[in-house]
Coordinates of C-alpha atoms in Angstrom, one line a residue:
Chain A
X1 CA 174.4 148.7 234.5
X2 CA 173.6 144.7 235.3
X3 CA 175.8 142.8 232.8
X4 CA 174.4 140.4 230.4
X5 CA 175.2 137.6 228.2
X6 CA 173.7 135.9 225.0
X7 CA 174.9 133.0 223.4
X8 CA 174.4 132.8 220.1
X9 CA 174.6 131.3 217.0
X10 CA 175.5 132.3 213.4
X11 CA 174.3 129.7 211.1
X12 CA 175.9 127.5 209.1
X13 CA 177.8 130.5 206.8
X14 CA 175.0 132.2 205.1
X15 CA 173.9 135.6 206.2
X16 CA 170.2 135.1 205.6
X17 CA 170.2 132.7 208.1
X18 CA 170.7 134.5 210.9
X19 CA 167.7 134.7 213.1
X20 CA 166.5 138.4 213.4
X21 CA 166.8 137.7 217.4
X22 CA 170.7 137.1 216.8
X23 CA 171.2 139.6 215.0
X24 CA 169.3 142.3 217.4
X25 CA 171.2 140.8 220.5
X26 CA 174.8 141.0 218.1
X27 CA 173.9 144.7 218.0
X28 CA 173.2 145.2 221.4
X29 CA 176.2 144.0 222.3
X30 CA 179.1 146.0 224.1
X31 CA 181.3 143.2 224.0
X32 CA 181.6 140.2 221.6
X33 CA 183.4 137.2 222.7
X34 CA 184.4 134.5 220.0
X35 CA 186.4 132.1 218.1
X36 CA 188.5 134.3 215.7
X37 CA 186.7 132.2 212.6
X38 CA 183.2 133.2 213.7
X39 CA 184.2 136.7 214.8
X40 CA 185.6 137.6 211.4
X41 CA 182.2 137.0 210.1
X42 CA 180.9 140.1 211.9
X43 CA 180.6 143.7 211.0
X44 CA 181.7 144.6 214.3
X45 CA 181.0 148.8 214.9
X46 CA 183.8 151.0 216.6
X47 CA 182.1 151.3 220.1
X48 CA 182.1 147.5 220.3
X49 CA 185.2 145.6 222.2
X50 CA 185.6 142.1 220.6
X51 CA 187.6 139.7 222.1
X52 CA 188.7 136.8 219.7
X53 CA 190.9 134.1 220.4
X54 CA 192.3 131.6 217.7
X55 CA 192.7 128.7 220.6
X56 CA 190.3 125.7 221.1
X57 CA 190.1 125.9 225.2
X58 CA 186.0 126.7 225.0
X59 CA 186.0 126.7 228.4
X60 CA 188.4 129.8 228.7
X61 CA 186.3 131.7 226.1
X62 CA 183.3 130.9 228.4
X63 CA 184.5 131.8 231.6
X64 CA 186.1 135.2 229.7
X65 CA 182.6 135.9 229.0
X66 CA 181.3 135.4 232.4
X67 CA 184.0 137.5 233.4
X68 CA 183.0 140.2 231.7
X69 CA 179.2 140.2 232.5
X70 CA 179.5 139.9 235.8
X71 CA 181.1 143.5 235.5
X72 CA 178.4 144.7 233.9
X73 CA 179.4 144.3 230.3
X74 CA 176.7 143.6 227.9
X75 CA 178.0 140.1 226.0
X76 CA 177.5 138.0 223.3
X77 CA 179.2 135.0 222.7
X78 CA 179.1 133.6 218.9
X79 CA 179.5 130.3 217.4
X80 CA 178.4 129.2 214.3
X81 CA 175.7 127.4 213.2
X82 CA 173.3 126.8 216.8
X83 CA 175.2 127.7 220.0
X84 CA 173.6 124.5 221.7
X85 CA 175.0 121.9 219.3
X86 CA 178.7 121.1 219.5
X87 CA 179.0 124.9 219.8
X88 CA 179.7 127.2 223.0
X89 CA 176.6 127.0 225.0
X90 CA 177.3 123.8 227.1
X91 CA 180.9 125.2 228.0
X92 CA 179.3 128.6 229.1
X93 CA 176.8 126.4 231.7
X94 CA 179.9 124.2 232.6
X95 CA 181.9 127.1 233.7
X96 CA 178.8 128.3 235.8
X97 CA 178.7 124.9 237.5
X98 CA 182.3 125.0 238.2
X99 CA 182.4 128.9 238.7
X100 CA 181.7 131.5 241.8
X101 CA 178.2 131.3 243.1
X102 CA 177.3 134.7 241.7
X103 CA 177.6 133.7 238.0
X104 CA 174.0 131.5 238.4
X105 CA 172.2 134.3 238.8
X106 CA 173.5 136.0 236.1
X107 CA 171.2 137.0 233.1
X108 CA 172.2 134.3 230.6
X109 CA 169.9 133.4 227.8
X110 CA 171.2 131.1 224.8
X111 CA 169.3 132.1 221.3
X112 CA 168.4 129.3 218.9
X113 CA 170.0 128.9 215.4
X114 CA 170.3 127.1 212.5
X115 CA 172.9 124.3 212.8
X116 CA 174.9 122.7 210.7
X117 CA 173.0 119.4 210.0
X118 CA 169.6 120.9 209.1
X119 CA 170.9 123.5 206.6
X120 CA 173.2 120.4 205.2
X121 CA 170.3 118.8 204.7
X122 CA 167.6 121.6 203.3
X123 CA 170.7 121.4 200.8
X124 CA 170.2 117.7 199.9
X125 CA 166.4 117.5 199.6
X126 CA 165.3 116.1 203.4
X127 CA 167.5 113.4 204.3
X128 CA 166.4 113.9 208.6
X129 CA 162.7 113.2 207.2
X130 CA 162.4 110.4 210.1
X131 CA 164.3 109.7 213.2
X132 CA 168.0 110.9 213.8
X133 CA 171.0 111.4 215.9
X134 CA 173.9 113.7 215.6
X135 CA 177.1 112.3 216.9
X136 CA 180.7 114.8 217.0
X137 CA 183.6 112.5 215.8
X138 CA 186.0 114.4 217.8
X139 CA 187.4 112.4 220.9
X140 CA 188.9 115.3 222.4
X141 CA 186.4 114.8 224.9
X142 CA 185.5 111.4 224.6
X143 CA 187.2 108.0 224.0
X144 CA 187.1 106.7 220.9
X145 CA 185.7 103.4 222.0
X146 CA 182.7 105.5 223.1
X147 CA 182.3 106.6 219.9
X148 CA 182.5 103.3 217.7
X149 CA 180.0 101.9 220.1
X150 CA 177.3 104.7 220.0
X151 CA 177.8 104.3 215.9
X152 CA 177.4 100.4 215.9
X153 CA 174.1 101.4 218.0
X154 CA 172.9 104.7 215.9
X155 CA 172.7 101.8 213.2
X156 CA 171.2 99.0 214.7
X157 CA 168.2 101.6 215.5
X158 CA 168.1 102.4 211.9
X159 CA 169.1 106.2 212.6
X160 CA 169.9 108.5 209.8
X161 CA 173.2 110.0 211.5
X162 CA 174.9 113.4 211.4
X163 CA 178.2 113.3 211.3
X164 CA 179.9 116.1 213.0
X165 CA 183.4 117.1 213.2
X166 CA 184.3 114.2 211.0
X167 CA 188.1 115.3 210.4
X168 CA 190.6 117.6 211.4
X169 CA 194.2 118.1 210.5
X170 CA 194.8 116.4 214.0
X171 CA 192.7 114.0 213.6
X172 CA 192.6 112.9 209.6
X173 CA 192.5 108.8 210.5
X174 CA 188.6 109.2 212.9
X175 CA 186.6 109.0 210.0
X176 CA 188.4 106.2 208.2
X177 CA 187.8 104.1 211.4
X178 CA 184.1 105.1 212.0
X179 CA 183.4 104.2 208.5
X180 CA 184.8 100.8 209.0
X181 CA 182.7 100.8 211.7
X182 CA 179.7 101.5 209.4
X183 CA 180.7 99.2 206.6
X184 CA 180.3 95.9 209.1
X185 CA 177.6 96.9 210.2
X186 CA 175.2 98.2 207.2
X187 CA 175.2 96.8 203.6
X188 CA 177.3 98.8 200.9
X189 CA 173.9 101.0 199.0
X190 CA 173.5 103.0 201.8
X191 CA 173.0 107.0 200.9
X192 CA 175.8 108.8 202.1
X193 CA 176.2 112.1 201.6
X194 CA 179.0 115.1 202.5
X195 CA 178.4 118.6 202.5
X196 CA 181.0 121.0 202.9
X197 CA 181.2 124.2 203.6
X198 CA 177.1 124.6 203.4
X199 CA 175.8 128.3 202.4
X200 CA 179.4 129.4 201.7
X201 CA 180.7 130.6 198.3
X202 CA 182.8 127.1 198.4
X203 CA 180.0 124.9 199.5
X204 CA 180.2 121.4 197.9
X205 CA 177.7 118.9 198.3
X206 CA 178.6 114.7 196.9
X207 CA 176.2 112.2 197.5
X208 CA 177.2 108.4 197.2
X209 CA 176.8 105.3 199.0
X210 CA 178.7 103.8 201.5
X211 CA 180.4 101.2 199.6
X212 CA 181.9 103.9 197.3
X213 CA 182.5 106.7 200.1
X214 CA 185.7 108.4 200.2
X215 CA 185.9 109.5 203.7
X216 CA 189.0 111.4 203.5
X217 CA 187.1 114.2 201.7
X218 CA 186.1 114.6 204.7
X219 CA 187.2 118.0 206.2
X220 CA 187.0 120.2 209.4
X221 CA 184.2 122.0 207.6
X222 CA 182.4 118.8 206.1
X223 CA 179.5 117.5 207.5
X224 CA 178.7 113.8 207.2
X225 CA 175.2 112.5 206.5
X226 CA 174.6 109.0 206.7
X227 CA 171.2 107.7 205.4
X228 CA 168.9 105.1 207.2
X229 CA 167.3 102.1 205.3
X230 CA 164.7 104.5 204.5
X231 CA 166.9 107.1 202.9
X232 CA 165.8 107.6 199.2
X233 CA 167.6 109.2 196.0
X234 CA 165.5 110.9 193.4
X235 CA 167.4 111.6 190.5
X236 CA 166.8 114.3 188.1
X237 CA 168.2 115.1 184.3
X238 CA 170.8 117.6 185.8
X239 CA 172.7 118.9 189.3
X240 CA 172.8 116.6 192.0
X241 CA 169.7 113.8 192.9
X242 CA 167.4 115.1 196.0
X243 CA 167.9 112.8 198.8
X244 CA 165.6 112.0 200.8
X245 CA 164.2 109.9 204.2
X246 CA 161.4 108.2 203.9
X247 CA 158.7 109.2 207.1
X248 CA 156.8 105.4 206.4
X249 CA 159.3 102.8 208.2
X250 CA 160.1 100.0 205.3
X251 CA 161.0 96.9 207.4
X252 CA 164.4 97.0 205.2
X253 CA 167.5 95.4 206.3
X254 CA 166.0 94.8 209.7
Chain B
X1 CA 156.7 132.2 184.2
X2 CA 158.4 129.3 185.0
X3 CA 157.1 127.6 188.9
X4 CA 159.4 127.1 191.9
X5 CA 158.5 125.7 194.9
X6 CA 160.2 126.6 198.3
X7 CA 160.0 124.5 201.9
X8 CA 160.2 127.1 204.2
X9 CA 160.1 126.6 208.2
X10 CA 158.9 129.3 210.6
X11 CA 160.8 128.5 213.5
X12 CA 159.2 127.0 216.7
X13 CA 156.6 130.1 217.2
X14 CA 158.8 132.9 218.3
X15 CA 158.4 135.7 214.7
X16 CA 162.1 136.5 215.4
X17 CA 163.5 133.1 214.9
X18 CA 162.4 133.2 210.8
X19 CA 165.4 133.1 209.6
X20 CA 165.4 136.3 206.9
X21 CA 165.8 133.7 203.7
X22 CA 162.6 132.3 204.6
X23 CA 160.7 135.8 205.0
X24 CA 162.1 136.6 202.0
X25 CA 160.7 133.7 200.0
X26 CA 157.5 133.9 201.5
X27 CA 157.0 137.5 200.6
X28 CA 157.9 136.3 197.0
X29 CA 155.2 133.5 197.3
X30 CA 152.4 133.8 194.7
X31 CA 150.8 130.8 196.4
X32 CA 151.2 129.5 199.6
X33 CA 150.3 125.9 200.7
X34 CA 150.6 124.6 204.7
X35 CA 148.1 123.5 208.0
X36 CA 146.2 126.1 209.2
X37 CA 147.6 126.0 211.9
X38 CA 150.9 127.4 210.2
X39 CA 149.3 129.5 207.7
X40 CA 147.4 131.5 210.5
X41 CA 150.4 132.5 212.2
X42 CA 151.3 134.8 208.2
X43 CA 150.6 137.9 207.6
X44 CA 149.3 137.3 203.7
X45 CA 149.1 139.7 200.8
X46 CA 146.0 140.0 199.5
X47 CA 147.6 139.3 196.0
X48 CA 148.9 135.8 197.4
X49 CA 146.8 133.0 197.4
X50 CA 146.3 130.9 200.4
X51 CA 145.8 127.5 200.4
X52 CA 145.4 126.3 203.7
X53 CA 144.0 122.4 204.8
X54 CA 143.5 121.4 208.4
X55 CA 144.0 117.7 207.9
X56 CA 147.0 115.6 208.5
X57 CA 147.5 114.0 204.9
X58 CA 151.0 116.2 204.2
X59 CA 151.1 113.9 201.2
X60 CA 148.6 115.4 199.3
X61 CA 149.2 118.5 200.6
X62 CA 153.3 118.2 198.5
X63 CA 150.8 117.0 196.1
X64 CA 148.4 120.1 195.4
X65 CA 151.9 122.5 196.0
X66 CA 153.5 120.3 193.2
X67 CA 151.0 120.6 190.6
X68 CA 150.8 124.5 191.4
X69 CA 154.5 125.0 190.5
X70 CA 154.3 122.7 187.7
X71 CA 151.5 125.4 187.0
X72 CA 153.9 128.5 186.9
X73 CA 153.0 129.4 190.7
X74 CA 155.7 130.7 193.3
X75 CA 154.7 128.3 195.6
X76 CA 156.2 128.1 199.0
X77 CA 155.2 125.2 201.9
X78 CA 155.0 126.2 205.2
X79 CA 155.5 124.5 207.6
X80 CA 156.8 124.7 212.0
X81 CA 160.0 124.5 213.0
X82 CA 162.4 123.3 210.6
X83 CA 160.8 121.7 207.3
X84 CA 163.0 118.9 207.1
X85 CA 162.3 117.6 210.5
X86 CA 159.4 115.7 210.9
X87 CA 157.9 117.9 208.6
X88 CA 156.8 118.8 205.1
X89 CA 160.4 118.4 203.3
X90 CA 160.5 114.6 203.3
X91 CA 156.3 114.6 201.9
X92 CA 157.4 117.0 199.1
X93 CA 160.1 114.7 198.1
X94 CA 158.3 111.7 198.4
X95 CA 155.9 113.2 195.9
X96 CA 158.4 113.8 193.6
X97 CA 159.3 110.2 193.7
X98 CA 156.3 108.6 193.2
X99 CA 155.1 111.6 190.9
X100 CA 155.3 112.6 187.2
X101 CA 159.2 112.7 185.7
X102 CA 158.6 116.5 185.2
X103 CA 158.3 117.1 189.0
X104 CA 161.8 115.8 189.2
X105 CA 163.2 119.0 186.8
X106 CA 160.7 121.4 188.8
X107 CA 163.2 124.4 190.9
X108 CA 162.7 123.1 194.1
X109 CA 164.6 124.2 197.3
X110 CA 164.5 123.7 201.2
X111 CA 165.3 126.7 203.3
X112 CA 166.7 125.5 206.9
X113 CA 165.1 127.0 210.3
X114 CA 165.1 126.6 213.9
X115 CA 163.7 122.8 215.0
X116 CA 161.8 122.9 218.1
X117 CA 164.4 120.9 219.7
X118 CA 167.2 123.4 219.3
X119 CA 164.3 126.1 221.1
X120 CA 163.7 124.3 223.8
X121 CA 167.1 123.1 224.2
X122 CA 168.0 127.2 224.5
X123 CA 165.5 128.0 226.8
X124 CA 166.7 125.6 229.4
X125 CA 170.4 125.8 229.2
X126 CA 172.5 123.4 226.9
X127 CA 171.1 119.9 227.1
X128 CA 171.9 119.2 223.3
X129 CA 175.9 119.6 224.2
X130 CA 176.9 116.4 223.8
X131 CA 175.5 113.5 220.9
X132 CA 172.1 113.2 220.9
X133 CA 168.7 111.8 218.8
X134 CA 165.4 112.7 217.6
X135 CA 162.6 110.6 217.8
X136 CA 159.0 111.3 216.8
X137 CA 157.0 109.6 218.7
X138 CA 153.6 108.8 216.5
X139 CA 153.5 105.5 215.4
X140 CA 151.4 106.5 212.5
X141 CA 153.7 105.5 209.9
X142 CA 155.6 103.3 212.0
X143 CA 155.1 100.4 214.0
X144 CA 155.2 101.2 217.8
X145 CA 157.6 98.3 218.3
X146 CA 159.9 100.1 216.1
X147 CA 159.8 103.0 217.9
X148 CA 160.3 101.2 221.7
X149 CA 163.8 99.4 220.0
X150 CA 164.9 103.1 219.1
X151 CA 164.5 104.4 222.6
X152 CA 166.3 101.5 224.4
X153 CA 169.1 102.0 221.9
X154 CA 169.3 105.7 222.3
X155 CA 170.2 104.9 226.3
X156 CA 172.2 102.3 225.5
X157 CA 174.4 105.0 223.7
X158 CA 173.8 107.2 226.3
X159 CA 172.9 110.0 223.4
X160 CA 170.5 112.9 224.9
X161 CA 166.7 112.2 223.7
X162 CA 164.6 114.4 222.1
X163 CA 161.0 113.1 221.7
X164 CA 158.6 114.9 218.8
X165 CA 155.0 114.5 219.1
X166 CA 155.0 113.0 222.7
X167 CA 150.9 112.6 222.2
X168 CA 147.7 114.1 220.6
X169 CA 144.6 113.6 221.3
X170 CA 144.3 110.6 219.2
X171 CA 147.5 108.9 221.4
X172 CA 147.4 109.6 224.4
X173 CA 148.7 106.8 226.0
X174 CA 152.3 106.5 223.9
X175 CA 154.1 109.0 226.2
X176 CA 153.3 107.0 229.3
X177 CA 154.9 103.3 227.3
X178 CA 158.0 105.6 226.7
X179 CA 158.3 106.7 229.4
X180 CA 158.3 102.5 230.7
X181 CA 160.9 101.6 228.1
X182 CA 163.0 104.6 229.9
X183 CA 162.5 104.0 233.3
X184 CA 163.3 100.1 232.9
X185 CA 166.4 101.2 231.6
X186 CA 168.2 103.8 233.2
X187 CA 168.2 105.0 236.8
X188 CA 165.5 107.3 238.0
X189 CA 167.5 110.5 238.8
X190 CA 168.2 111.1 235.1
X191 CA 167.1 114.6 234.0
X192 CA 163.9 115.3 232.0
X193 CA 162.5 118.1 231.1
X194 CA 158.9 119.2 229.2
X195 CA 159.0 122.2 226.9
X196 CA 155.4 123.4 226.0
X197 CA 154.8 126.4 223.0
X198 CA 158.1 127.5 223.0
X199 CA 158.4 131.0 221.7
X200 CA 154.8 131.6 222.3
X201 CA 153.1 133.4 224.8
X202 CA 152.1 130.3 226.8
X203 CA 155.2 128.8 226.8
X204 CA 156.2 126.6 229.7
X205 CA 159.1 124.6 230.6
X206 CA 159.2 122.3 233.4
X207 CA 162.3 120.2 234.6
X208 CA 162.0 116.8 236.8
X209 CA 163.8 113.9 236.9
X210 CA 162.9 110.1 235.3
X211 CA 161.3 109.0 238.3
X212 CA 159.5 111.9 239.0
X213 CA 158.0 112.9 235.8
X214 CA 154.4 112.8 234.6
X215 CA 154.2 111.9 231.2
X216 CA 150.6 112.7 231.0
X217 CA 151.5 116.6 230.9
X218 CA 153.2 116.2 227.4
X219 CA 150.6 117.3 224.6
X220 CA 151.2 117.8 221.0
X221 CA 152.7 120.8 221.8
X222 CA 155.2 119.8 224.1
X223 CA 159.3 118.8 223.5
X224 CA 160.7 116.2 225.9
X225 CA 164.1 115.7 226.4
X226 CA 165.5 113.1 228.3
X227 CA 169.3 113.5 229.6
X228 CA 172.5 111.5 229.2
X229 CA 174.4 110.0 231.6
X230 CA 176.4 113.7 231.6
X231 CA 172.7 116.2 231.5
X232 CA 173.4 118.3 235.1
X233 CA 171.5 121.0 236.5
X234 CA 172.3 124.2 237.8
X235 CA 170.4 125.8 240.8
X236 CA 169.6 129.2 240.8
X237 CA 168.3 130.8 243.7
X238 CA 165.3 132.2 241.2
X239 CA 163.9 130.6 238.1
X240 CA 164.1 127.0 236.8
X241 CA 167.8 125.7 236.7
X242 CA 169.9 126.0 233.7
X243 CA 170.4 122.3 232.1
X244 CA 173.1 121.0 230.2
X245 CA 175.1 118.3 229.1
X246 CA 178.5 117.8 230.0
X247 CA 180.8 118.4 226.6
X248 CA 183.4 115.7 228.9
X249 CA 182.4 111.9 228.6
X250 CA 182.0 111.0 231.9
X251 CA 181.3 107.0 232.1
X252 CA 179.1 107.2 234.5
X253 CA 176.1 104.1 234.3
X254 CA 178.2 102.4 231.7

């Protein structure tokens, strides 16, 4: 049997949003490859192998995975949330760029999902309402100074920015600095907003404004949205104001 | 009966990327409010009422679903893709704001779903695997100024573009100033590709580089996305290469 491999995404943490197309490919799977977090999310049946790992090297995982479909095997590989945004999708195609010849004409096919950032904001109101970026916080792969420079620019084009990855317990000082970063560049009333843990039993949501941000809140499973001079609050009598972006460019602060 | 109104996206065009929370709330809909174009693609109950509008003013479309929750009505508002991006989330919210108080204390609720981008971005590999932005590219409720700032800063941080609404009928020439801004600004051999109806049945993906691209085959229909410094290809001896962005910061062009 010619092997195959999916990758896929499982949302941000709530079942329901699980494409249908994920969730047919999960069951066609004879082999699941993952990180042990996402794995344990699965109802895995007994004629399925599942190969989790509790170790960060991505690019192990991936070339595991080709491994395995290149001997026929049937794989999916899961991540959360969409497997083409800070997930394992780019370190599958890496390890095909850097692997034998006969991985590229392997049947590969990455499935879309839900990522973090847009169920984040479906949560606030519609915060992403006009122009974005999405920038990982994690300079495992990156230089720092890399970083602080492409946050200084997400600003100065008036970006609403997603924040991923914004702490870990490695790495609990980042987000102190790139809000510095933020706070000399933008004045103090900007909307931002952290969602943890979004369509989980735990989910948390706390909207402020820069000047009054807390970033050590911030978490390994916190996602950071900051708002653009366009990025509204609508408060209402009770729960938590909508937030929102507005789509008409205002001219503010420019 | 007291109203609720849901935001609900159906995914780029593929029926199996509707996440189930959305089918869900849709079956629940008494009233359902979107484009024609979005509404068409439902199959509707004949005890649901339809109100479809073929022009472009979402406002008054977040308008009419407003006053029909405020009415009692299950309403949900469809919309493409993801409703929070570059779509009807960030209307209905802005017609809260400027609205009657009671639309504040209405049940309102976005439901995620699959943005074009993260489609498009599957079917060609893993181009989104590193930081990137989103840029919508009609200047109707910005200035086009505005928009040609946003793109020279996007290079300048080196973030992977994605470009909404490349051109309609009605712009045309956008695309091609762009693509100007882009060429002026990085070096030719950067990789672009055009994703047309993903997840339909005339979908068509087509990948070139800066210098070698025609912007005049983007419609209002197609994705572009425009690499980083790290966006690689990967032959194959059949089929369109795989794309993606290296996870590793390179520094290459800085």
């Amino acid at each position: 049997m010619t092997g195959t491999l999916r990758v896929l995404g499982l949302g941000p943490g709530q079942a329901d949003w699980i494409t249908p197309e994920a969730s047919r490919e999960l069951a066609a799977a004879s082999d699941i490859v993952g990180y042990q977090a996402y794995v344990s999310r699965l109802t895995v049946r007994s004629d399925q192998n599942v190969h989790a790992s509790d170790n960060g090297d991505e690019l192990a995982r991936a070339r595991h995975a080709l491994e395995l479909a290149a001997g026929g095997a049937q794989v999916a590989v899961v991540s959360g949330g969409d497997p083409g945004v800070f997930a394992m999708a780019a370190a599958v195609f890496e390890a095909i760029d850097h692997g034998p010849p006969g991985w590229r004409e392997l049947d590969v096919a990455v499935l879309p999902g839900v990522t973090a950032m847009l169920a984040a904001a479906a949560r606030l109101g519609a915060p992403l309402g006009a122009d974005f970026c999405a920038i990982n916080l994690s300079d495992n792969l990156k230089p720092w100074s890399v970083i602080e420079q492409r946050l200084a620019l997400a600003v100065q084009a008036d970006f609403i920015i997603a924040l991923y990855n914004p702490a870990s317990k490695a790495r609990p000082e980042q987000v102190h600095k790139a809000f510095a970063v933020l706070r000399a560049a933008v004045s103090g009333d900007r909307v931002v907003a952290f969602a943890a843990a979004v369509g989980r039993k735990d989910e948390s949501l706390h909207v402020t404004t820069l000047a009054n941000a807390d970033p050590g809140r911030a978490d390994m499973r916190t996602l950071i949205l900051i708002g653009s001079s366009g990025t509204r609050l609508v408060e209402r009598s009770s729960g938590t104001p909508f937030v929102y972006s507005s789509r008409r460019w205002s001219g503010a602060e420019r």
